[in-house]
Short mmCIF file of C-alpha atoms in Angstrom, two decimals:
data_model
loop_
_atom_site.label_atom_id
_atom_site.label_comp_id
_atom_site.label_asym_id
_atom_site.label_seq_id
_atom_site.Cartn_x
_atom_site.Cartn_y
_atom_site.Cartn_z
CA MET A 1 -56.04 -123.16 -21.93
CA ARG A 2 -58.93 -123.22 -19.48
CA PHE A 3 -59.97 -126.16 -17.26
CA SER A 4 -63.47 -126.91 -16.06
CA ARG A 5 -63.74 -127.29 -12.29
CA LYS A 6 -66.19 -130.21 -12.37
CA PRO A 7 -63.77 -132.87 -13.70
CA VAL A 8 -61.03 -131.69 -11.34
CA LEU A 9 -63.37 -131.79 -8.32
CA GLY A 10 -64.65 -135.20 -9.41
CA PHE A 11 -61.09 -136.49 -9.68
CA LEU A 12 -60.18 -135.18 -6.21
CA LEU A 13 -63.33 -136.65 -4.68
CA GLY A 14 -62.56 -140.00 -6.31
CA CYS A 15 -59.04 -139.93 -4.87
CA LEU A 16 -60.39 -139.24 -1.39
CA LEU A 17 -62.86 -142.13 -1.65
CA LEU A 18 -60.17 -144.54 -2.82
CA GLN A 19 -57.85 -143.43 -0.04
CA SER A 20 -60.50 -143.92 2.65
CA SER A 21 -61.44 -147.41 1.39
CA ALA A 22 -57.77 -148.42 1.29
CA PHE A 23 -57.35 -147.16 4.87
CA ALA A 24 -60.43 -149.10 6.00
CA GLN A 25 -58.96 -152.31 4.59
CA ARG A 26 -55.70 -151.78 6.52
CA ALA A 27 -57.39 -150.86 9.80
CA LYS A 28 -57.49 -153.60 12.42
CA PRO A 29 -61.00 -154.98 12.68
CA ALA A 30 -62.86 -154.58 15.92
CA GLY A 31 -64.47 -157.46 17.70
CA LEU A 32 -62.02 -160.25 16.89
CA PRO A 33 -60.71 -161.92 20.04
CA ASP A 34 -57.02 -161.45 20.74
CA ALA A 35 -55.20 -164.76 20.50
CA PRO A 36 -52.16 -166.19 18.74
CA GLY A 37 -52.80 -166.23 15.01
CA LYS A 38 -55.07 -163.18 14.85
CA ASP A 39 -52.49 -161.08 12.99
CA VAL A 40 -51.97 -163.80 10.38
CA LEU A 41 -55.74 -164.13 9.87
CA VAL A 42 -56.18 -160.37 9.51
CA ALA A 43 -53.28 -160.08 7.06
CA LYS A 44 -54.32 -163.03 4.91
CA CYS A 45 -58.12 -163.17 4.99
CA PHE A 46 -59.17 -159.54 5.16
CA GLN A 47 -57.89 -158.93 1.67
CA CYS A 48 -61.17 -160.49 0.50
CA HIS A 49 -63.41 -161.00 3.57
CA ALA A 50 -65.05 -158.80 6.19
CA PRO A 51 -64.49 -159.42 9.92
CA THR A 52 -68.05 -160.72 10.27
CA MET A 53 -67.25 -163.65 7.98
CA TRP A 54 -66.50 -166.02 10.86
CA GLN A 55 -69.06 -165.00 13.46
CA ASP A 56 -71.77 -167.36 12.22
CA HIS A 57 -69.46 -170.21 11.21
CA ARG A 58 -68.38 -172.55 13.97
CA GLN A 59 -65.86 -175.32 13.28
CA ASP A 60 -63.29 -177.41 15.04
CA ARG A 61 -59.67 -177.15 13.88
CA ARG A 62 -60.10 -179.74 11.11
CA GLY A 63 -63.22 -177.98 9.87
CA TRP A 64 -61.42 -174.64 9.72
CA GLU A 65 -58.47 -176.23 7.94
CA SER A 66 -60.89 -177.58 5.34
CA VAL A 67 -62.34 -174.11 4.82
CA LEU A 68 -58.87 -172.58 4.50
CA TYR A 69 -57.64 -175.21 2.03
CA ARG A 70 -60.79 -174.55 -0.02
CA MET A 71 -59.66 -170.91 -0.20
CA VAL A 72 -56.25 -172.09 -1.43
CA GLY A 73 -58.12 -173.93 -4.19
CA ARG A 74 -59.70 -170.59 -5.08
CA GLY A 75 -56.38 -168.81 -5.34
CA ALA A 76 -55.23 -167.94 -1.80
CA LEU A 77 -51.46 -168.10 -1.47
CA TRP A 78 -50.80 -169.43 2.02
CA THR A 79 -48.21 -171.76 3.48
CA GLU A 80 -49.14 -174.84 5.52
CA ASP A 81 -47.83 -173.07 8.63
CA GLU A 82 -50.10 -170.06 7.98
CA ILE A 83 -53.09 -172.35 7.45
CA GLY A 84 -52.32 -174.18 10.70
CA THR A 85 -51.96 -170.90 12.57
CA MET A 86 -55.21 -169.49 11.18
CA ALA A 87 -57.11 -172.75 11.79
CA GLY A 88 -55.88 -172.80 15.38
CA TYR A 89 -56.98 -169.21 15.93
CA LEU A 90 -60.40 -169.77 14.37
CA ALA A 91 -60.98 -173.00 16.31
CA THR A 92 -60.24 -171.13 19.54
CA ALA A 93 -62.13 -167.93 18.68
CA TYR A 94 -65.06 -169.55 16.83
CA PRO A 95 -65.29 -173.17 18.05
CA ARG A 96 -67.93 -175.67 17.06
CA GLN A 97 -70.97 -175.30 19.27
CA PRO A 98 -72.25 -178.43 20.98
CA ALA A 99 -75.53 -179.71 19.59
CA ALA A 100 -78.55 -178.72 21.61
CA THR A 101 -80.15 -181.59 23.49
CA PRO A 102 -83.93 -181.97 23.16
CA LYS A 103 -85.95 -181.43 26.31
#
C-alpha cells in the first residue's frame, strides 16, 4: 500500500497549528497589571476573551460584578468568591475614569 505525502504533510501541519494555538491560550498574557485576583481572571476569562477585552472598559467594583454575572447568565461557571475576586481585580486594574469637567 502506498501513501500520498500531501495528506500526511497536511495532517502534520494541522497538528502543529493546533498545538501552537493551544499553547497561546495557556500563555500568561502580557500587559495585565499584577494584583491579587489576576490569576483567577486569567484562568476563568481567557478561555473565551483576549487580554485586550478590559482595556477600554472602565467600571467600579459593582459595575464589574454586573458584567461578570452577565457572563454567568451566558454559561460561565464561576463561584461567588471567584466573581468577587475578579471584580476586585478589575476595579483596581481598570477603574472607572472620572468624568471630564468642561472648561
